[in-house]
C-alpha positions as a printed Julia matrix, in Angstrom:
176×3 Matrix{Float64}:
  -1.89  140.07  120.85
  -3.25  137.54  123.29
  -6.8   137.98  124.54
  -7.51  137.79  128.24
 -10.38  138.97  130.44
 -13.98  137.96  130.61
 -16.74  138.06  128.02
 -17.51  141.63  127.03
 -14.43  142.97  128.88
 -11.39  142.08  126.79
  -7.83  142.68  127.96
  -4.86  141.98  125.69
  -1.2   141.11  126.11
   1.14  142.39  123.41
   3.46  139.5   122.62
   6.17  138.49  120.19
   5.09  135.22  118.59
   5.78  133.13  115.53
   3.3   133.83  112.75
   2.25  130.16  112.8
   1.34  130.21  116.51
  -2.35  130.46  117.44
  -3.72  133.7   118.88
  -3.54  132.64  122.53
  -0.81  130.05  122.02
   2.94  129.88  122.52
   4.85  133.16  122.36
   8.47  134.3   122.5
   8.21  137.38  124.71
   5.55  139.54  126.33
   6.32  143.21  125.69
   3.22  144.91  127.08
  -0.51  145.06  127.72
  -3.44  146.84  126.1
  -6.74  147.61  127.87
  -9.34  149.06  125.46
 -11.98  149.29  128.23
 -10.66  152.54  129.7
 -11.03  156.0   128.19
  -8.49  156.58  126.68
  -7.26  153.02  126.2
  -4.47  152.03  128.59
  -1.23  150.78  127.05
   1.67  149.5   129.16
   4.58  148.85  126.79
   8.24  147.98  127.24
   9.47  150.59  124.75
  13.02  149.3   124.37
  12.02  145.68  123.74
   9.3   146.73  121.3
  11.8   148.9   119.42
  14.31  146.05  119.36
  11.82  143.59  117.89
  10.56  146.04  115.26
  14.16  146.85  114.24
  15.09  143.17  113.83
  12.15  142.63  111.5
   9.09  141.68  113.54
   5.9   142.28  111.55
   3.2   143.67  113.88
  -0.49  143.13  113.23
  -2.52  146.18  112.24
  -3.77  146.8   115.77
  -0.32  146.41  117.3
   1.16  148.66  114.59
  -1.34  151.37  115.58
  -0.43  150.92  119.26
   3.28  151.08  118.49
   2.76  154.2   116.38
   0.81  155.89  119.16
   3.56  155.05  121.65
   6.3   156.34  119.33
   8.08  153.06  118.59
   7.6   153.38  114.84
   8.78  157.01  114.88
  11.91  156.06  116.8
  12.58  153.25  114.31
  12.26  155.78  111.49
  14.56  158.26  113.25
  17.19  155.58  113.95
  17.07  154.65  110.27
  17.84  158.28  109.45
  20.78  158.2   111.86
  22.14  155.03  110.21
  21.87  156.67  106.79
  23.65  159.79  108.05
  20.75  162.22  107.56
  21.22  163.52  111.12
  22.95  162.53  114.33
  21.63  160.7   117.41
  21.12  163.92  119.4
  18.96  165.44  116.65
  16.92  162.25  116.46
  16.38  162.27  120.22
  15.42  165.97  120.11
  12.84  165.28  117.38
  11.44  162.37  119.37
  11.24  164.45  122.57
   9.47  167.27  120.7
   6.95  164.77  119.3
   6.43  163.3   122.76
   5.78  166.75  124.3
   3.33  167.67  121.53
   1.49  164.38  122.07
   1.35  164.96  125.83
  -0.01  168.48  125.27
  -2.74  167.16  122.95
  -3.66  164.46  125.45
  -3.86  166.93  128.34
  -6.02  169.24  126.2
  -8.39  166.38  125.45
  -8.54  165.37  129.12
  -9.22  168.94  130.25
 -11.89  169.36  127.55
 -13.59  166.14  128.69
 -13.44  167.3   132.31
 -14.94  170.69  131.37
 -17.74  168.99  129.41
 -18.44  166.69  132.33
 -18.57  169.65  134.7
 -20.87  171.57  132.34
 -23.22  168.58  132.08
 -23.28  168.27  135.86
 -24.1   171.98  136.19
 -26.88  171.65  133.61
 -28.33  168.66  135.47
 -28.19  170.64  138.72
 -30.01  173.6   137.14
 -32.66  171.28  135.69
 -33.1   169.66  139.1
 -33.4   173.09  140.74
 -36.09  174.06  138.22
 -38.03  170.86  138.9
 -37.7   171.41  142.65
 -38.93  175.0   142.28
 -42.01  173.79  140.38
 -42.7   171.16  143.03
 -42.28  173.75  145.81
 -44.66  176.1   143.96
 -47.31  173.37  143.71
 -46.87  172.51  147.39
 -47.24  176.2   148.31
 -50.43  176.43  146.19
 -51.88  173.35  147.93
 -51.0   174.74  151.35
 -52.58  178.08  150.43
 -55.73  176.3   149.2
 -55.89  174.26  152.44
 -55.38  177.42  154.54
 -58.11  179.22  152.55
 -60.47  176.28  153.03
 -59.75  176.3   156.79
 -60.35  180.03  156.93
 -63.69  179.63  155.1
 -64.68  176.79  157.42
 -63.81  178.87  160.47
 -65.63  181.86  159.01
 -68.67  179.72  158.28
 -68.57  178.3   161.81
 -68.17  181.76  163.31
 -70.79  183.37  161.02
 -73.88  181.86  162.81
 -72.36  182.76  166.17
 -71.78  186.32  164.96
 -75.34  186.52  163.6
 -76.74  185.34  166.95
 -74.52  187.83  168.75
 -75.65  190.57  166.39
 -79.31  189.64  166.96
 -78.84  189.55  170.72
 -77.11  192.91  170.78
 -80.11  194.92  169.43
 -82.45  192.98  171.68
 -80.27  193.76  174.69
 -80.26  197.43  173.79
 -84.04  197.53  173.55
């Protein structure tokens, strides 16, 4: 693997190189890329060339071996070995590989849908929490407005009370 990208954001090229070559040095062939920064990690691999090199004896590093296993290169190598030994024919090997590929795709789609559901549930929970906070704020605002309205009413009542008392005092005097 050859490292590319900036500090803290690595991006790798999957290459065929001599064991004596430095990590980012001379290589024979580039067979793919690996981006561990995405979720799930993005792998772009030339399947046929990777299978060719593994079958002719290329020794992958541990990380590349895991990538090749996840992509099915190692399984196909194993199945082709069974075909060469006569354990089963090419069609059976291809059927087994296709079944494995479908099962892997189903697992991946289940994981993606589960992640999407969790994300949606978290968003709904955040929305409910925000609604609760907004309701509390609205309740406090309503209490303050009610207190201000009550204070205004008391002030108006206090201002009108002396006028009412004078009117009440004038009314009996007018009657007499």
